[in-house]
Each structure stands twice: as structure tokens, then as C-alpha cells.
């Protein structure tokens, strides 16, 4: 599993580098779309392809079928112990001190699947939110398109055949261009591209290049849509670019939607004005095929060459044909305190091992200083050990014998334990008959071996299950119990979060909170710090509204008043958190974002010190992510801009505009230049150096 995922990650990374170097600046947007999607698919298909030996750069493994009697193996092993005990003890010490791959690999697998679960849940949550908005808000049916009306300062976006837009924000010409833009997204089925990219993110969440890949895909979709839109009659390039400047706003849209993203604005305008690529340079795309072939030949497993070596037959020895740990092999052990730490290795493959620890009390009559036999018995079977211990170190051979009655009982319970190797795994994690019966008694009837193993390994016992149910999750399922236990989520933690104000918790939210380290103290600290500032914040907010809002009719004023009350976020119920002051995110999402970006009291107070005392959550998050600091704000105040809004600073930072650039504009004679003009000029490449060069040319 892990090698496959890493190999897919390597292919995706190589394809991204190829795309960035050769293809991203070309205007073959439709072809680039095909390349981006094809590479995502090939990254997961290529690793499973086997290559004929003559085309592979790897040496083919030779499958040798050797059947050796178990008595000879045991005799040789015991003989080597007796003849050279010092060398044996040294080897055993090295084995016990080294951290084996076999010990680490299961935890890497658990960690990987835990990440997949988290990002998969995030994917489902986004889809549910979008569908809820699409079918719970006012809608206009325009043929096959559904125009959903939204409120607030949100940029338009589309998902499926739904277009989300606030019609009150734009003039008629801009509104028509926005709708046409989003309709092109829908007609070209760009949502499918984004869904595929999101699925790749779920299984490649650890790979930063996968996130960059999705970003490149989004860019190309926007370039393609802009190109198609400019081909319509009546759409002028200059007018459309001005509309983009009006529409684009810094925000954090759901990643499943096509949207206007201010961070892409400059690149989109550049691509609209770029010279069309010559068809004669399409040869670049053909280099992708040899790149894929090279990966297959370098890394894929060649077809094994079978070779049979005759040997003395043995009807008594049992060998499991499955990959991994066999039911017979060699053991090395170290006694530490009340436990014995074993390393099990398969005969003939001394490079792989499996580590397990057992209580010393489970063994009797350990052979010390002389060879002997000892056993350990559990429900799933009996493990017989032959060898000896020198002090606290020991080595020898092992053989596992499955309990056929246990396997039959498991089958009656609906658990498919048909192979001895399966029974051996159940032996190691100590899955008892009573454990299965306990799970069924607690309502978990849909059991299989894949669900049982992590539960037993994590010691998810009846007491833990009962405590979680009593904590308010009576219908928790087995898949959620695993991350609960692995994150040490208990009733005390759940009660702590509920007492902090979150009464309607879901299991997904508990998992996310715990994974991000959010506890009751963290929530309380923010509540207490913001409550002290609420009167002052309200006064400043009312003052800003009186200064900035134009005159509206009575109906508009009433709507604005309702939105402002929603913006304040002070509901008065026990589930609200007073420091969440924006309707754009739920309480839980804002709390998680604050924790992820380390937005704490010190960060908030640093902005209060420079006069910004009622920043919304989205403004705080945007400033933190973009690196807007109090020093950055002070620089603009020194340059003569003392009344800027938070969104002004966000827009300035997005375009990498500094106070020094403002001074450069002023040095050129633009003494009364407005911030919006600076942002627009920077986005279109009209920099001070560009103006100076034009003046020099006359």
C-alpha cells in the first residue's frame, strides 16, 4: 500500500514539473486540460502495470520454489546457537535495538488512512454544504442553469449546474458577463475536473505537489473559460478585464466550486493578452509519453522468471502462500520489565520482520542457557517456540498452529477467518470470541476482519464504547471508534467541548477538534477576550456604517440591519460563541481555522493596537494567511493612508503592494492616487517602472 501511494506521488510530482516547465504558458487550454486530467489518472494506473523483463531496467526477481524439511532448519538454527553463542547474542542485540520496518509500517498505514478519512469527510461536508445552499435559497431557472441568489460579499461561483451569485453587487453589464462566464464552466463540465482533483487530494493529502496540481488545474480552467467567453460577440476584452477587477475579492471558497479568485486575477489577465501559441510548438506534448514509459521501465516490477529447484519433499511442513509474515519462521526476542518484545522473521527472507510484544506472564518455563520449547496459547491458536535465552536475549524458530474450532466460531459470527495466516493476525492482536460477542451486544453487527483488527489493536473495549455512548454518541459506528481511540478522545474531552458552548457536536467535529488540539480552555480564552471588547466593537461598527454606507430605501435599510445582526453573530443561545462574528463560516469552522493558523489573543491585540478592533473572522484569517501585520499597516499610515479598511489591506497584500510602491507612484506625480487604483494598476502590470519606461519613450 505505502510503496504504491509513494510511487503514484512520484509520478504526479514529475508530471507537475513537466507541465510547469513546458506547458503552463501555452494557450492550448483545452489540450492542457486533457493533459492535466490524464496525468492524474496515469499516476494511479501506471504503478500496477508489470513490464516484460526485456524492457525493464530492474533485475527480475527469480521465483525459486524450494521445499526444505522443517527439521533441517530447526537443527541448523539450534546448532549455530550452541557453536557460537557470543555471535548469536551480538546478532540478537542488534536485531532488538534496531527499529524494524515491520514495526513502523502498520502505523504509517494507519496514519495514511486516518488522513484519507479526514479529507474524505471534508470532501463530503463541502458537497453537502453546496447542495444545501443550492436547494434552500431563492433560485431562477434559466434553461438548464440554476441561478442561486446568495447574500454578502462573496464572489460568484458554480457547482454542477448551479450558479451562486449576489445580483445586488454588480451593474447589469458585469452581471451578464459573470453569468456567461459561469455558464461556460457548466457547459464544459468543469465541476467534474475539480471533483477528480479533490479525490486525488484525498488519497494524496500528504503530497504538496498534489495540492499544487489542483491549483494548476483550476488556473487552466479559468484561462480556458476566459478564452471561450472572449469569443462571444459583444464581449470586449477591456470591458471584461474591468469586470474581473470589480468581481474578484479575496475569500476562501469551497474547493469543489469554480470561482473568481483574486490571487489568479493577474495571471488570467496576462493569459488573455498573451500571444496565441504556434501550432508548431505542439511537439512539447509528445515528450509526456516517453516520460511515462521511462517511469514504467525504471520503477515497475518486471515479470518474474520462474525457476524450480528440486529438493526433498516434506508433507509435514506448512507454508502460507500469502505475502508477508508466514506461520513458520525465526524469532528474536528481548525481555524488558514484564514484557517480551519479539521480532518474527520469515525463513529465507531475513530483511522483513514483524514486531510484537507479549506479557511475560503468558509464557511458562522459558528455556534459559539451553535449547528448549515453550508455547503461548490464545483463542486463535497456539504459537510454539523453539530456541533459548541468554540472559534477556533469545532466538530460535517458531510455528503457529491455528485453532480450527476458533475459526469455525468466527465463521458463524460472520467473520471470514479461513486461512491460518488470518488466524495468526487475530492471535497477535488477541481477538477473543468474547470480544466479538461484546461488540455485537453493543449493536455492532456488521463485523468483518478488517474492522476487528484495528479495534482490537487499539483496545477499544466495552468500557470505552459505553463511555462514548454516554457522552452523547449512542449511534457511533466502528469506523469512527478507530479515530476516536487513536486520538485518545474520551468522555471527559467531549464533555469539556460541550461545556465550552458546543452542545450539538458531531463525531466528525470531535475528531477534527481533537486532531487540531482544540480544547475547552482554547475556546474559553477567545470567548473571554472578545467579550470584554464587545461594547467598543459595536460602537466602532456603527460609526463605520454611518460613514461608509450610501443612502438606501427603507427596505434596503431593513435588509442591511438584518445582515448586520447576522454579522455580529451574537445569537444569545447557549450554542453560540461570542467571538464568531461572521456568517460566512460556522462556529466550528472558524474555530478550527483559528487553531490551524494560530490566530491567538496576541495576534488580535496587535491589530487593536493600530486601531482595528472589530475585525471579522474572515478578515483575521485572511490577514494571517497573507501575512498582513501591524507593521505593514503602519507603513501605509505613514504614507498617508490612515483610513483604510481591512479588505483594502487584504487586496494590497494579495497584489504584493507595499508602502514603498505607493511612494514610487507619488514620485511619478500621482499624489492623490487611490488604493483601488493602485490595486487595479498592479493587477494589470501598470507598475511604477512600467510608467517610467513609457515616459522615457515619450
XYZ file of C-alpha atoms in Angstrom, residues 3-506:
504
model
C 5.030 1.903 -1.834
C 2.123 2.190 -4.287
C 0.993 5.527 -2.832
C 4.552 6.897 -2.864
C 5.082 5.755 -6.454
C 1.853 7.476 -7.524
C 3.033 10.574 -5.690
C 6.350 10.477 -7.557
C 4.627 10.248 -10.960
C 2.294 13.123 -10.096
C 5.265 15.243 -8.994
C 7.233 14.533 -12.185
C 4.225 15.360 -14.356
C 3.709 18.643 -12.494
C 7.342 19.645 -13.070
C 6.979 18.726 -16.767
C 3.800 20.806 -17.019
C 5.267 23.818 -15.215
C 8.423 23.834 -17.345
C 6.957 23.237 -20.806
C 3.189 23.606 -20.979
C 1.705 26.092 -18.494
C 2.427 29.195 -20.622
C 0.929 27.740 -23.802
C -2.538 28.862 -24.893
C -3.695 25.351 -25.844
C -6.031 25.441 -22.854
C -8.253 22.540 -23.918
C -5.227 20.346 -24.608
C -3.706 21.335 -21.283
C -6.944 20.310 -19.590
C -6.707 16.867 -21.179
C -3.042 16.541 -20.127
C -3.761 17.527 -16.514
C -6.623 15.044 -16.175
C -4.760 12.241 -17.976
C -1.705 12.654 -15.753
C -3.838 12.425 -12.609
C -5.317 9.154 -13.832
C -1.999 7.725 -15.043
C -0.372 8.436 -11.681
C -2.640 5.794 -10.143
C -2.686 3.364 -13.093
C 0.998 3.116 -14.017
C 2.226 1.655 -10.683
C 0.143 -1.513 -11.164
C 1.461 -2.278 -14.663
C 4.006 -5.103 -14.938
C 6.761 -4.784 -17.511
C 8.338 -7.551 -19.594
C 11.884 -8.197 -18.411
C 13.486 -7.112 -21.711
C 12.027 -3.595 -21.307
C 12.716 -3.189 -17.598
C 15.764 -1.546 -16.042
C 15.205 -3.544 -12.863
C 16.521 -7.022 -12.320
C 13.733 -9.549 -12.453
C 13.125 -11.461 -9.238
C 13.670 -15.160 -9.543
C 10.837 -17.158 -8.086
C 12.549 -20.188 -6.623
C 10.345 -22.994 -5.396
C 12.381 -24.769 -2.712
C 10.799 -27.225 -0.344
C 13.041 -27.904 2.653
C 12.238 -30.019 5.663
C 11.461 -28.073 8.818
C 13.593 -30.410 10.906
C 16.736 -29.430 8.983
C 16.041 -25.709 9.501
C 15.494 -26.186 13.214
C 18.576 -28.330 13.589
C 20.796 -25.820 11.800
C 19.407 -22.994 13.890
C 19.994 -24.748 17.196
C 23.435 -25.910 16.109
C 24.533 -22.366 15.296
C 23.393 -21.229 18.753
C 25.414 -23.887 20.535
C 28.574 -23.472 18.442
C 28.864 -19.688 18.576
C 26.757 -18.259 21.401
C 28.604 -14.902 21.548
C 27.995 -14.137 17.873
C 24.381 -15.155 18.288
C 23.853 -12.830 21.243
C 25.508 -9.928 19.375
C 23.273 -10.500 16.369
C 20.226 -10.689 18.592
C 21.178 -7.437 20.348
C 21.473 -5.649 17.012
C 18.103 -7.002 15.937
C 16.385 -5.855 19.128
C 17.952 -2.389 19.098
C 17.058 -1.553 15.511
C 13.611 -0.232 14.661
C 12.287 -2.579 12.044
C 10.290 -1.531 9.026
C 7.714 -4.084 10.063
C 7.025 -2.139 13.264
C 6.742 1.252 11.580
C 4.772 0.208 8.505
C 1.433 -0.561 10.249
C 1.454 2.851 11.927
C 2.239 4.554 8.631
C -0.714 2.742 7.100
C -2.992 3.816 9.989
C -1.732 7.401 9.689
C -2.296 7.412 5.938
C -5.849 6.074 6.193
C -6.597 8.460 9.029
C -5.652 11.334 6.721
C -7.791 9.828 3.966
C -10.746 9.676 6.364
C -10.309 13.301 7.454
C -10.015 14.678 3.926
C -12.787 12.393 2.693
C -15.084 13.768 5.374
C -14.091 17.289 4.375
C -14.971 16.465 0.755
C -18.409 15.164 1.747
C -19.007 18.152 4.001
C -18.292 20.576 1.153
C -20.635 18.710 -1.174
C -23.434 18.726 1.413
C -22.985 22.456 2.091
C -23.139 23.280 -1.620
C -26.210 21.149 -2.235
C -27.916 22.630 0.807
C -27.270 26.172 -0.441
C -28.376 25.253 -3.956
C -31.774 23.957 -2.863
C -32.533 26.135 0.171
C -32.066 29.609 -1.314
C -34.018 31.607 -3.920
C -33.353 30.321 -7.426
C -34.030 31.391 -11.024
C -34.291 28.639 -13.654
C -32.547 29.667 -16.877
C -32.844 26.656 -19.178
C -30.516 24.005 -17.789
C -28.911 26.524 -15.423
C -29.996 27.254 -11.849
C -29.078 30.776 -10.699
C -28.972 30.697 -6.882
C -29.115 34.040 -5.096
C -26.634 34.471 -2.257
C -26.028 37.331 0.168
C -22.926 39.005 1.495
C -19.641 39.972 -0.118
C -18.984 36.646 -1.817
C -17.559 36.184 -5.279
C -19.693 34.220 -7.778
C -19.018 30.534 -8.274
C -20.609 27.486 -9.858
C -21.071 23.835 -8.930
C -22.752 21.345 -11.212
C -25.472 23.330 -12.990
C -25.821 25.825 -10.108
C -24.521 29.399 -10.320
C -24.151 31.152 -6.952
C -24.228 34.954 -7.226
C -25.331 38.057 -5.326
C -27.089 40.167 -8.019
C -27.152 43.267 -5.799
C -23.364 43.660 -6.009
C -22.937 44.268 -9.750
C -24.145 46.530 -12.520
C -26.089 44.917 -15.367
C -23.135 44.617 -17.776
C -20.906 42.992 -15.166
C -23.751 40.700 -14.062
C -24.278 39.436 -17.643
C -20.570 38.743 -18.109
C -20.364 36.883 -14.801
C -23.342 34.689 -15.726
C -21.865 33.956 -19.150
C -18.536 33.055 -17.550
C -20.148 30.603 -15.118
C -22.380 29.116 -17.829
C -19.256 28.246 -19.831
C -17.872 26.477 -16.745
C -21.089 24.453 -16.519
C -21.316 23.664 -20.241
C -17.725 22.406 -20.227
C -18.440 20.284 -17.114
C -15.540 21.774 -15.179
C -17.059 20.558 -11.911
C -16.037 17.018 -12.889
C -12.411 18.154 -13.238
C -12.477 19.696 -9.771
C -14.153 16.639 -8.244
C -11.442 14.414 -9.730
C -8.737 16.734 -8.390
C -10.390 16.660 -4.965
C -10.422 12.849 -4.969
C -6.705 12.890 -5.808
C -6.170 15.228 -2.837
C -7.983 12.766 -0.559
C -5.581 9.935 -1.427
C -2.514 12.182 -1.826
C -3.183 14.529 1.111
C 0.436 14.299 2.297
C 1.856 15.306 -1.101
C 2.276 19.108 -1.531
C 2.596 18.631 -5.294
C -0.926 17.192 -5.405
C -2.242 20.447 -3.931
C -0.204 22.412 -6.496
C -1.632 20.149 -9.202
C -5.191 21.095 -8.249
C -4.186 24.772 -8.315
C -2.772 24.411 -11.842
C -5.951 22.651 -12.938
C -8.074 25.494 -11.551
C -5.883 28.063 -13.320
C -6.205 26.325 -16.675
C -9.988 26.067 -16.328
C -10.185 29.810 -15.745
C -7.884 30.531 -18.713
C -9.998 28.283 -20.935
C -13.251 29.896 -19.782
C -11.903 33.408 -20.320
C -10.775 32.403 -23.813
C -14.206 30.980 -24.699
C -16.032 33.998 -23.292
C -13.983 36.498 -25.321
C -15.064 34.685 -28.484
C -18.689 35.765 -27.911
C -20.000 38.699 -29.885
C -20.333 41.897 -27.892
C -17.706 40.965 -25.286
C -14.768 43.335 -25.405
C -11.520 42.311 -23.781
C -11.018 45.638 -21.956
C -14.578 45.652 -20.614
C -14.293 42.067 -19.411
C -10.992 42.752 -17.637
C -12.546 45.704 -15.820
C -15.419 43.387 -14.770
C -12.895 40.931 -13.353
C -11.414 43.691 -11.209
C -14.888 44.503 -9.897
C -15.827 40.914 -9.148
C -12.600 39.470 -7.779
C -12.336 39.553 -3.997
C -10.072 37.752 -1.517
C -12.081 34.930 0.002
C -11.868 31.258 0.755
C -14.410 29.445 -1.454
C -15.159 25.752 -1.241
C -12.600 23.927 -3.345
C -15.312 21.998 -5.239
C -16.543 25.163 -6.998
C -15.344 27.118 -9.989
C -14.912 30.678 -8.755
C -13.447 34.147 -9.158
C -10.221 34.086 -7.201
C -8.311 37.311 -6.791
C -4.987 35.505 -6.495
C -5.459 34.305 -10.110
C -6.529 37.676 -11.448
C -3.150 38.885 -12.694
C -2.357 35.549 -14.368
C -5.747 35.494 -16.086
C -5.301 38.999 -17.476
C -1.796 38.126 -18.649
C -3.051 34.996 -20.425
C -5.884 36.952 -22.076
C -3.308 39.311 -23.551
C -0.747 36.609 -24.342
C 0.196 35.811 -27.895
C -1.547 32.699 -29.171
C 0.772 29.671 -29.157
C 2.016 28.450 -32.501
C 0.812 25.014 -33.508
C 4.390 24.117 -34.476
C 5.440 24.003 -30.802
C 2.883 21.278 -30.003
C 5.827 18.840 -30.133
C 6.331 19.585 -26.421
C 3.289 17.499 -25.565
C 4.741 14.378 -27.165
C 7.558 14.313 -24.592
C 4.993 13.286 -21.969
C 4.666 9.776 -23.423
C 8.392 8.895 -23.157
C 8.355 10.306 -19.627
C 5.617 7.835 -18.639
C 7.406 4.959 -20.375
C 10.611 5.855 -18.532
C 8.837 5.669 -15.185
C 7.361 2.281 -16.018
C 10.717 0.855 -17.122
C 12.631 2.309 -14.160
C 10.328 1.553 -11.253
C 7.697 -1.032 -12.183
C 8.137 -4.611 -11.134
C 9.300 -6.796 -14.042
C 7.580 -10.106 -14.658
C 9.282 -12.716 -12.522
C 11.211 -15.557 -14.107
C 10.215 -18.821 -12.540
C 12.897 -21.305 -11.619
C 12.334 -24.610 -9.868
C 14.931 -26.267 -7.674
C 14.133 -29.871 -6.766
C 14.520 -30.849 -3.171
C 13.420 -33.395 -0.690
C 9.650 -33.294 -0.333
C 8.145 -32.589 3.052
C 4.499 -33.282 3.690
C 4.518 -32.067 7.287
C 5.804 -28.521 6.840
C 3.104 -25.916 6.306
C 3.809 -22.729 4.364
C 1.357 -19.890 3.849
C 1.337 -18.659 0.255
C 0.309 -15.123 1.206
C 2.826 -12.288 1.148
C 4.183 -11.027 4.456
C 4.697 -12.928 7.723
C 4.371 -16.707 7.458
C 3.090 -19.120 10.062
C 6.628 -20.523 10.427
C 9.961 -18.758 10.686
C 12.617 -17.401 13.029
C 12.240 -15.301 16.159
C 14.475 -12.920 18.076
C 13.368 -11.621 21.474
C 14.321 -9.242 24.289
C 12.905 -9.384 27.813
C 12.226 -5.929 29.240
C 10.443 -5.475 32.563
C 7.229 -7.557 32.391
C 7.184 -7.911 28.582
C 8.924 -9.871 25.860
C 9.486 -7.987 22.613
C 9.593 -10.377 19.651
C 10.824 -9.922 16.087
C 9.365 -12.576 13.764
C 11.192 -13.210 10.511
C 10.286 -15.479 7.643
C 12.770 -18.171 6.704
C 14.654 -17.185 3.574
C 13.682 -13.518 3.869
C 15.648 -12.017 6.711
C 15.109 -8.440 5.525
C 11.448 -8.220 6.579
C 10.087 -8.710 10.055
C 7.078 -8.179 12.283
C 7.368 -6.896 15.828
C 5.037 -7.785 18.682
C 5.151 -7.513 22.450
C 3.633 -10.044 24.849
C 3.335 -10.149 28.621
C 5.979 -12.287 30.281
C 3.227 -13.928 32.338
C 1.803 -15.520 29.151
C 4.865 -17.785 28.955
C 5.988 -20.542 31.263
C 9.305 -22.353 31.582
C 11.362 -20.150 29.263
C 14.472 -22.118 28.222
C 17.480 -20.279 29.633
C 21.068 -21.130 28.738
C 19.943 -24.250 26.901
C 17.712 -25.059 23.963
C 14.102 -25.901 24.707
C 10.464 -25.456 23.724
C 7.846 -23.092 25.122
C 4.387 -22.069 23.932
C 1.828 -19.287 24.150
C -1.873 -20.078 23.809
C -4.660 -17.695 22.837
C -8.160 -18.151 21.445
C -6.961 -18.015 17.829
C -4.321 -20.737 18.218
C -1.001 -21.814 19.696
C 2.455 -20.380 18.988
C 5.236 -22.885 19.595
C 8.749 -21.519 20.121
C 11.988 -23.499 19.938
C 15.257 -21.915 20.993
C 16.832 -20.493 24.130
C 17.542 -17.288 26.063
C 20.971 -15.984 27.042
C 20.165 -13.537 29.823
C 17.433 -11.272 28.457
C 18.146 -12.093 24.800
C 16.852 -15.081 22.903
C 16.377 -16.553 19.450
C 15.084 -19.653 17.690
C 12.273 -20.894 15.447
C 8.515 -20.532 15.737
C 5.468 -22.297 14.356
C 1.859 -21.155 14.619
C -0.996 -23.645 14.713
C -4.459 -22.192 14.162
C -7.387 -23.198 16.368
C -9.838 -24.725 13.893
C -12.692 -24.517 16.389
C -11.992 -20.786 16.804
C -12.008 -20.291 13.018
C -15.326 -22.144 12.811
C -16.810 -19.983 15.584
C -15.648 -16.832 13.803
C -17.300 -18.034 10.603
C -20.582 -18.472 12.497
C -20.229 -14.884 13.707
C -19.808 -13.724 10.107
C -16.024 -13.181 10.360
C -14.083 -14.659 7.429
C -11.041 -16.250 9.102
C -10.409 -19.083 6.663
C -6.607 -19.059 6.419
C -4.051 -19.877 9.063
C -2.358 -16.547 8.403
C -5.620 -14.710 9.191
C -5.883 -16.620 12.433
C -2.256 -15.674 13.194
C -3.088 -11.983 12.815
C -6.049 -12.447 15.173
C -3.642 -14.236 17.528
C -1.249 -11.281 17.589
C -3.958 -8.676 18.328
C -5.692 -11.178 20.637
C -9.201 -11.096 19.182
C -11.205 -13.278 21.535
C -14.581 -14.856 20.922
C -15.929 -12.827 23.822
C -14.684 -9.615 22.170
C -16.750 -10.269 19.054
C -19.778 -11.112 21.194
C -19.283 -7.890 23.188
C -19.275 -5.797 20.015
C -22.459 -7.428 18.783
C -24.108 -6.928 22.152
C -23.349 -3.220 21.830
C -25.070 -3.039 18.459
C -22.141 -3.538 16.078
C -23.427 -6.374 13.944
C -21.760 -5.504 10.638
C -18.384 -7.007 11.533
C -15.523 -8.266 9.394
C -11.848 -8.981 9.959
C -10.712 -5.629 8.576
C -12.838 -3.799 11.149
C -11.973 -6.095 14.042
C -8.177 -5.876 13.747
C -7.747 -2.096 14.359
C -10.394 -2.168 17.096
C -8.651 -4.951 18.978
C -5.186 -3.495 18.354
C -6.292 -0.154 19.850
C -8.013 -1.934 22.763
C -11.455 -0.477 22.062
C -13.150 -2.272 24.955
C -16.701 -2.291 26.287
C -15.967 0.322 28.929
C -14.663 2.752 26.307
C -17.607 2.144 23.965
C -20.090 2.661 26.819
C -18.409 5.904 27.884
C -18.552 7.324 24.331
C -22.224 6.406 24.009
C -22.950 8.021 27.381
C -21.111 11.122 26.153
C -23.877 11.678 23.592
C -22.992 9.415 20.675
C -25.268 6.382 21.061
C -25.115 5.597 17.328
C -21.354 5.861 16.815
C -20.084 3.333 14.264
C -16.938 1.224 14.173
C -15.160 3.403 11.596
C -15.493 6.402 13.928
C -14.398 4.481 17.013
C -10.956 3.890 15.477
C -10.016 7.608 15.096
C -11.700 8.329 18.446
C -9.476 5.827 20.226
C -6.320 6.627 18.268
C -6.726 10.333 19.162
C -7.497 9.487 22.821
C -10.944 11.070 22.612
C -12.819 10.187 25.805
C -15.967 11.266 27.621
C -14.078 13.899 29.598
C -12.873 15.602 26.407
C -16.336 15.524 24.826
C -17.903 16.981 27.987
C -15.197 19.665 28.049
C -16.053 20.801 24.497
C -19.791 20.750 25.219
C -19.331 22.762 28.407
C -17.391 25.304 26.342
C -20.560 26.012 24.346
C -20.823 23.339 21.635
C -23.867 21.308 22.600
C -24.694 19.909 19.152
C -21.420 18.126 18.477
C -20.992 15.558 15.725
